[in-house]
Amino acid sequence: MRRLIRPTLTTKTVKALGRVTNRVVAAQNPKDQAEKSWDNKPKVAFSEVRMELENMASGRSRCMYCEDSFGTDIDHFWPKADYPERAFLWENYLLACSYCNSNLKRKLFPVDAAGSPLLINPTEDDPELYLRLLPSTGEYISLGAKGDESIKVFGLNDTASARNLPDGRKHALICLLALLKDYDRVFAIDADKAEEIRLAAKGFPFSAVLSWLVTTAKLPVGSVILGADIVSLIQTHQVEGWL
Ligand SMILES: [Zn+2]
């Protein structure tokens, strides 16, 4: 998981969502009204919502939780069954794959004693504060309760299932390092080829791995971890801007 920046919707769509929220909040049974309104959501507004979610997701519109599969579902971060008043808030929407949304998260939404979410919201939290990538295995080390719960709910360290996300991250690191070296090699001699390689790296699944490379390159020990050549080319080519 990596930090994602949420854009602003058009005024027309914000107003359309606001009208539905007002209907839900005013209903005798907000939960039922949220379900009904979700089944009949305003089409134009939601085509914009989906487009913006796909644009803000990493890579080629990857799931914001696992970063592996295509994001097919609009996920209510605060589940609409328990928080119907948030069912039509733009800030409550994330793009998820159907596996993360329907098989894993479902209505699970752990909160702390104060009622604050214990799942990482990559549009509000910096996931790197809660999850540290272990490059040798591709696993995440949890840095607290939010990391623990997110790893548990989304199976982020599950190596037993076929999707094996740690393996995916480990392989992403191998591929991204090769792409970065190739980019550096052709940069001065073939601008078109360099751009193709940059787009391949930018669109690669497990975008948190590219983010980890950028963050690690800035550390005083970055060259010990990555090698001085990798740190140098990440800085020279301003790879942070690829994210
Ligand atoms: Zn997913």
mmCIF file of C-alpha atoms and ligand atoms in Angstrom:
data_model
loop_
_atom_site.group_PDB
_atom_site.id
_atom_site.type_symbol
_atom_site.label_atom_id
_atom_site.label_comp_id
_atom_site.label_asym_id
_atom_site.label_seq_id
_atom_site.Cartn_x
_atom_site.Cartn_y
_atom_site.Cartn_z
ATOM 1 C CA MET A 1 0.000 0.000 0.000
ATOM 2 C CA ARG A 2 1.198 3.488 -0.703
ATOM 3 C CA ARG A 3 -0.063 7.039 -0.215
ATOM 4 C CA LEU A 4 -2.560 8.197 -2.837
ATOM 5 C CA ILE A 5 -3.776 11.715 -3.470
ATOM 6 C CA ARG A 6 -7.539 12.227 -3.747
ATOM 7 C CA PRO A 7 -8.603 14.831 -6.324
ATOM 8 C CA THR A 8 -11.601 17.140 -5.976
ATOM 9 C CA LEU A 9 -14.835 16.241 -7.770
ATOM 10 C CA THR A 10 -16.767 18.696 -9.926
ATOM 11 C CA THR A 11 -19.315 20.859 -8.076
ATOM 12 C CA LYS A 12 -22.144 19.127 -9.925
ATOM 13 C CA THR A 13 -21.103 15.696 -8.626
ATOM 14 C CA VAL A 14 -20.449 16.969 -5.095
ATOM 15 C CA LYS A 15 -23.995 18.388 -5.058
ATOM 16 C CA ALA A 16 -25.481 15.142 -6.439
ATOM 17 C CA LEU A 17 -23.759 13.126 -3.679
ATOM 18 C CA GLY A 18 -24.888 15.684 -1.096
ATOM 19 C CA ARG A 19 -28.530 15.323 -2.169
ATOM 20 C CA VAL A 20 -28.398 11.524 -1.716
ATOM 21 C CA THR A 21 -26.676 11.894 1.670
ATOM 22 C CA ASN A 22 -29.441 14.244 2.821
ATOM 23 C CA ARG A 23 -32.050 11.669 1.799
ATOM 24 C CA VAL A 24 -30.229 8.902 3.691
ATOM 25 C CA VAL A 25 -29.746 10.953 6.866
ATOM 26 C CA ALA A 26 -33.388 12.133 6.879
ATOM 27 C CA ALA A 27 -34.813 8.621 6.342
ATOM 28 C CA GLN A 28 -36.503 6.718 9.161
ATOM 29 C CA ASN A 29 -34.202 3.810 8.450
ATOM 30 C CA PRO A 30 -30.922 5.270 7.095
ATOM 31 C CA LYS A 31 -29.401 1.819 6.543
ATOM 32 C CA ASP A 32 -32.230 0.669 4.260
ATOM 33 C CA GLN A 33 -32.277 4.015 2.473
ATOM 34 C CA ALA A 34 -28.495 3.814 1.879
ATOM 35 C CA GLU A 35 -28.913 0.347 0.331
ATOM 36 C CA LYS A 36 -31.805 1.515 -1.855
ATOM 37 C CA SER A 37 -29.963 4.641 -2.950
ATOM 38 C CA TRP A 38 -26.829 2.590 -3.687
ATOM 39 C CA ASP A 39 -28.836 0.335 -6.018
ATOM 40 C CA ASN A 40 -30.133 3.443 -7.809
ATOM 41 C CA LYS A 41 -27.132 5.700 -7.583
ATOM 42 C CA PRO A 42 -26.945 8.756 -9.863
ATOM 43 C CA LYS A 43 -25.278 7.474 -13.040
ATOM 44 C CA VAL A 44 -23.480 10.588 -14.247
ATOM 45 C CA ALA A 45 -22.072 11.377 -10.803
ATOM 46 C CA PHE A 46 -20.853 7.820 -10.331
ATOM 47 C CA SER A 47 -19.214 7.603 -13.729
ATOM 48 C CA GLU A 48 -17.099 10.564 -12.558
ATOM 49 C CA VAL A 49 -16.480 8.924 -9.169
ATOM 50 C CA ARG A 50 -15.274 5.717 -10.822
ATOM 51 C CA MET A 51 -13.103 7.576 -13.345
ATOM 52 C CA GLU A 52 -11.418 9.622 -10.605
ATOM 53 C CA LEU A 53 -10.836 6.529 -8.464
ATOM 54 C CA GLU A 54 -9.259 4.706 -11.432
ATOM 55 C CA ASN A 55 -7.038 7.712 -12.145
ATOM 56 C CA MET A 56 -5.887 8.138 -8.559
ATOM 57 C CA ALA A 57 -5.152 4.427 -8.040
ATOM 58 C CA SER A 58 -1.578 3.335 -8.588
ATOM 59 C CA GLY A 59 -0.331 1.605 -11.726
ATOM 60 C CA ARG A 60 -2.989 0.513 -14.170
ATOM 61 C CA SER A 61 -5.909 1.205 -11.777
ATOM 62 C CA ARG A 62 -4.782 -1.371 -9.245
ATOM 63 C CA CYS A 63 -6.709 -2.200 -6.069
ATOM 64 C CA MET A 64 -5.754 0.360 -3.403
ATOM 65 C CA TYR A 65 -5.322 -2.365 -0.767
ATOM 66 C CA CYS A 66 -3.450 -5.269 -2.430
ATOM 67 C CA GLU A 67 -2.013 -3.245 -5.388
ATOM 68 C CA ASP A 68 -2.080 -6.431 -7.439
ATOM 69 C CA SER A 69 -5.475 -6.905 -9.082
ATOM 70 C CA PHE A 70 -7.494 -4.487 -11.191
ATOM 71 C CA GLY A 71 -9.742 -2.272 -9.087
ATOM 72 C CA THR A 72 -13.268 -3.334 -10.003
ATOM 73 C CA ASP A 73 -15.298 -2.215 -6.981
ATOM 74 C CA ILE A 74 -16.073 1.072 -5.293
ATOM 75 C CA ASP A 75 -15.300 0.170 -1.681
ATOM 76 C CA HIS A 76 -16.904 2.032 1.213
ATOM 77 C CA PHE A 77 -13.955 2.423 3.587
ATOM 78 C CA TRP A 78 -16.464 2.946 6.436
ATOM 79 C CA PRO A 79 -18.952 0.155 5.538
ATOM 80 C CA LYS A 80 -22.310 1.505 4.430
ATOM 81 C CA ALA A 81 -24.216 -1.106 6.473
ATOM 82 C CA ASP A 82 -22.869 0.325 9.738
ATOM 83 C CA TYR A 83 -22.201 3.904 8.663
ATOM 84 C CA PRO A 84 -25.021 4.723 6.185
ATOM 85 C CA GLU A 85 -24.466 8.451 6.673
ATOM 86 C CA ARG A 86 -21.078 8.000 4.968
ATOM 87 C CA ALA A 87 -22.392 5.883 2.080
ATOM 88 C CA PHE A 88 -22.388 8.814 -0.346
ATOM 89 C CA LEU A 89 -19.295 10.701 0.779
ATOM 90 C CA TRP A 90 -16.547 10.941 -1.841
ATOM 91 C CA GLU A 91 -13.932 10.754 0.932
ATOM 92 C CA ASN A 92 -15.300 7.326 1.878
ATOM 93 C CA TYR A 93 -14.664 5.721 -1.517
ATOM 94 C CA LEU A 94 -11.640 3.626 -2.388
ATOM 95 C CA LEU A 95 -11.040 1.442 -5.428
ATOM 96 C CA ALA A 96 -10.694 -2.238 -4.535
ATOM 97 C CA CYS A 97 -10.522 -5.559 -6.322
ATOM 98 C CA SER A 98 -13.504 -7.830 -5.752
ATOM 99 C CA TYR A 99 -11.341 -10.250 -3.730
ATOM 100 C CA CYS A 100 -10.206 -7.599 -1.213
ATOM 101 C CA ASN A 101 -13.663 -6.004 -1.110
ATOM 102 C CA SER A 102 -16.065 -8.962 -1.110
ATOM 103 C CA ASN A 103 -13.981 -11.896 0.164
ATOM 104 C CA LEU A 104 -11.698 -10.237 2.699
ATOM 105 C CA LYS A 105 -12.888 -6.847 3.981
ATOM 106 C CA ARG A 106 -16.650 -7.404 3.618
ATOM 107 C CA LYS A 107 -18.096 -5.590 6.655
ATOM 108 C CA LEU A 108 -14.925 -5.926 8.718
ATOM 109 C CA PHE A 109 -13.945 -2.533 10.049
ATOM 110 C CA PRO A 110 -11.915 -2.715 13.264
ATOM 111 C CA VAL A 111 -11.814 0.514 15.273
ATOM 112 C CA ASP A 112 -9.889 1.548 18.397
ATOM 113 C CA ALA A 113 -11.397 2.567 21.747
ATOM 114 C CA ALA A 114 -11.987 6.097 20.440
ATOM 115 C CA GLY A 115 -13.796 4.795 17.337
ATOM 116 C CA SER A 116 -10.957 5.599 14.917
ATOM 117 C CA PRO A 117 -10.353 3.133 12.073
ATOM 118 C CA LEU A 118 -7.683 0.495 12.562
ATOM 119 C CA LEU A 119 -7.403 -0.121 8.814
ATOM 120 C CA ILE A 120 -5.024 1.977 6.746
ATOM 121 C CA ASN A 121 -6.772 4.398 4.397
ATOM 122 C CA PRO A 122 -4.128 5.138 1.743
ATOM 123 C CA THR A 123 -5.846 8.427 0.846
ATOM 124 C CA GLU A 124 -5.684 9.701 4.427
ATOM 125 C CA ASP A 125 -2.788 7.819 6.037
ATOM 126 C CA ASP A 126 0.776 7.380 4.890
ATOM 127 C CA PRO A 127 0.949 3.559 4.715
ATOM 128 C CA GLU A 128 4.742 3.691 5.150
ATOM 129 C CA LEU A 129 4.163 4.816 8.753
ATOM 130 C CA TYR A 130 2.347 1.545 9.486
ATOM 131 C CA LEU A 131 3.895 -1.012 7.140
ATOM 132 C CA ARG A 132 7.622 -1.521 6.508
ATOM 133 C CA LEU A 133 8.575 -3.574 3.473
ATOM 134 C CA LEU A 134 11.071 -6.357 4.043
ATOM 135 C CA PRO A 135 12.792 -6.530 0.634
ATOM 136 C CA SER A 136 14.242 -10.017 1.092
ATOM 137 C CA THR A 137 10.805 -11.648 1.399
ATOM 138 C CA GLY A 138 8.361 -8.993 0.179
ATOM 139 C CA GLU A 139 6.528 -9.219 3.509
ATOM 140 C CA TYR A 140 5.374 -6.252 5.536
ATOM 141 C CA ILE A 141 6.542 -5.679 9.088
ATOM 142 C CA SER A 142 3.762 -4.054 11.085
ATOM 143 C CA LEU A 143 4.563 -0.808 12.865
ATOM 144 C CA GLY A 144 1.532 -0.803 15.176
ATOM 145 C CA ALA A 145 -2.145 -1.702 15.538
ATOM 146 C CA LYS A 146 -3.152 -0.208 12.179
ATOM 147 C CA GLY A 147 -0.470 -2.234 10.448
ATOM 148 C CA ASP A 148 -1.499 -5.405 12.330
ATOM 149 C CA GLU A 149 -5.176 -5.107 11.418
ATOM 150 C CA SER A 150 -4.533 -4.164 7.784
ATOM 151 C CA ILE A 151 -2.172 -7.122 7.318
ATOM 152 C CA LYS A 152 -4.757 -9.413 8.916
ATOM 153 C CA VAL A 153 -7.889 -8.185 7.099
ATOM 154 C CA PHE A 154 -6.303 -7.940 3.628
ATOM 155 C CA GLY A 155 -4.009 -10.959 3.918
ATOM 156 C CA LEU A 156 -1.061 -8.744 2.975
ATOM 157 C CA ASN A 157 1.491 -11.289 4.256
ATOM 158 C CA ASP A 158 -0.429 -14.402 3.250
ATOM 159 C CA THR A 159 1.978 -16.707 1.418
ATOM 160 C CA ALA A 160 -0.286 -19.753 1.492
ATOM 161 C CA SER A 161 -2.924 -18.580 -0.992
ATOM 162 C CA ALA A 162 -2.368 -18.539 -4.744
ATOM 163 C CA ARG A 163 -2.235 -14.738 -4.856
ATOM 164 C CA ASN A 164 0.785 -14.662 -2.497
ATOM 165 C CA LEU A 165 1.271 -10.898 -2.242
ATOM 166 C CA PRO A 166 4.754 -11.091 -0.592
ATOM 167 C CA ASP A 167 6.048 -13.024 -3.607
ATOM 168 C CA GLY A 168 4.470 -10.413 -5.872
ATOM 169 C CA ARG A 169 6.281 -7.599 -4.022
ATOM 170 C CA LYS A 170 9.581 -9.473 -4.093
ATOM 171 C CA HIS A 171 9.267 -10.012 -7.844
ATOM 172 C CA ALA A 172 8.212 -6.375 -8.339
ATOM 173 C CA LEU A 173 11.454 -5.297 -6.642
ATOM 174 C CA ILE A 174 13.560 -7.466 -8.972
ATOM 175 C CA CYS A 175 11.725 -6.141 -12.048
ATOM 176 C CA LEU A 176 11.777 -2.487 -10.942
ATOM 177 C CA LEU A 177 15.525 -2.566 -10.232
ATOM 178 C CA ALA A 178 16.125 -4.027 -13.705
ATOM 179 C CA LEU A 179 13.880 -1.383 -15.291
ATOM 180 C CA LEU A 180 15.646 1.432 -13.429
ATOM 181 C CA LYS A 181 19.059 0.232 -14.598
ATOM 182 C CA ASP A 182 17.759 -0.119 -18.166
ATOM 183 C CA TYR A 183 16.231 3.362 -18.006
ATOM 184 C CA ASP A 184 19.560 4.786 -16.886
ATOM 185 C CA ARG A 185 21.373 2.955 -19.711
ATOM 186 C CA VAL A 186 19.161 4.288 -22.539
ATOM 187 C CA PHE A 187 18.272 7.694 -21.071
ATOM 188 C CA ALA A 188 20.932 9.659 -22.936
ATOM 189 C CA ILE A 189 20.758 7.712 -26.219
ATOM 190 C CA ASP A 190 17.080 6.882 -26.877
ATOM 191 C CA ALA A 191 14.455 9.173 -25.332
ATOM 192 C CA ASP A 192 11.485 7.174 -26.707
ATOM 193 C CA LYS A 193 12.785 3.910 -25.301
ATOM 194 C CA ALA A 194 13.509 5.595 -21.962
ATOM 195 C CA GLU A 195 9.916 6.861 -21.806
ATOM 196 C CA GLU A 196 8.553 3.378 -22.530
ATOM 197 C CA ILE A 197 10.621 1.983 -19.669
ATOM 198 C CA ARG A 198 9.491 4.775 -17.345
ATOM 199 C CA LEU A 199 5.827 4.002 -18.147
ATOM 200 C CA ALA A 200 6.430 0.284 -17.578
ATOM 201 C CA ALA A 201 7.868 1.023 -14.119
ATOM 202 C CA LYS A 202 5.111 3.523 -13.309
ATOM 203 C CA GLY A 203 2.397 1.038 -14.316
ATOM 204 C CA PHE A 204 3.911 -1.961 -12.570
ATOM 205 C CA PRO A 205 1.704 -3.587 -9.891
ATOM 206 C CA PHE A 206 2.774 -3.314 -6.233
ATOM 207 C CA SER A 207 3.497 0.392 -6.554
ATOM 208 C CA ALA A 208 4.444 0.488 -2.847
ATOM 209 C CA VAL A 209 7.706 -1.191 -3.886
ATOM 210 C CA LEU A 210 8.624 1.746 -6.151
ATOM 211 C CA SER A 211 7.637 4.087 -3.332
ATOM 212 C CA TRP A 212 9.842 2.086 -0.936
ATOM 213 C CA LEU A 213 12.807 2.457 -3.329
ATOM 214 C CA VAL A 214 12.312 6.243 -3.418
ATOM 215 C CA THR A 215 11.960 6.496 0.380
ATOM 216 C CA THR A 216 14.939 4.217 1.034
ATOM 217 C CA ALA A 217 17.146 6.159 -1.388
ATOM 218 C CA LYS A 218 16.649 9.259 0.805
ATOM 219 C CA LEU A 219 17.823 7.539 3.999
ATOM 220 C CA PRO A 220 21.401 8.048 5.269
ATOM 221 C CA VAL A 221 21.783 4.251 5.002
ATOM 222 C CA GLY A 222 20.118 4.165 1.564
ATOM 223 C CA SER A 223 23.293 3.312 -0.314
ATOM 224 C CA VAL A 224 24.042 0.480 2.137
ATOM 225 C CA ILE A 225 20.586 -1.021 1.544
ATOM 226 C CA LEU A 226 20.203 -0.378 -2.188
ATOM 227 C CA GLY A 227 23.756 0.224 -3.403
ATOM 228 C CA ALA A 228 25.193 3.634 -4.288
ATOM 229 C CA ASP A 229 24.453 3.153 -8.014
ATOM 230 C CA ILE A 230 20.719 2.639 -7.425
ATOM 231 C CA VAL A 231 20.490 5.605 -5.035
ATOM 232 C CA SER A 232 22.268 7.775 -7.561
ATOM 233 C CA LEU A 233 20.021 6.862 -10.474
ATOM 234 C CA ILE A 234 16.832 7.245 -8.384
ATOM 235 C CA GLN A 235 17.962 10.757 -7.507
ATOM 236 C CA THR A 236 19.347 11.676 -10.931
ATOM 237 C CA HIS A 237 16.155 10.658 -12.754
ATOM 238 C CA GLN A 238 13.825 12.031 -10.057
ATOM 239 C CA VAL A 239 11.987 8.723 -9.776
ATOM 240 C CA GLU A 240 9.797 10.205 -7.010
ATOM 241 C CA GLY A 241 7.922 12.034 -9.772
ATOM 242 C CA TRP A 242 7.005 8.704 -11.401
ATOM 243 C CA LEU A 243 4.764 7.737 -8.486
HETATM 244 ZN ZN ZN B 1 -7.178 -6.139 -3.803
#
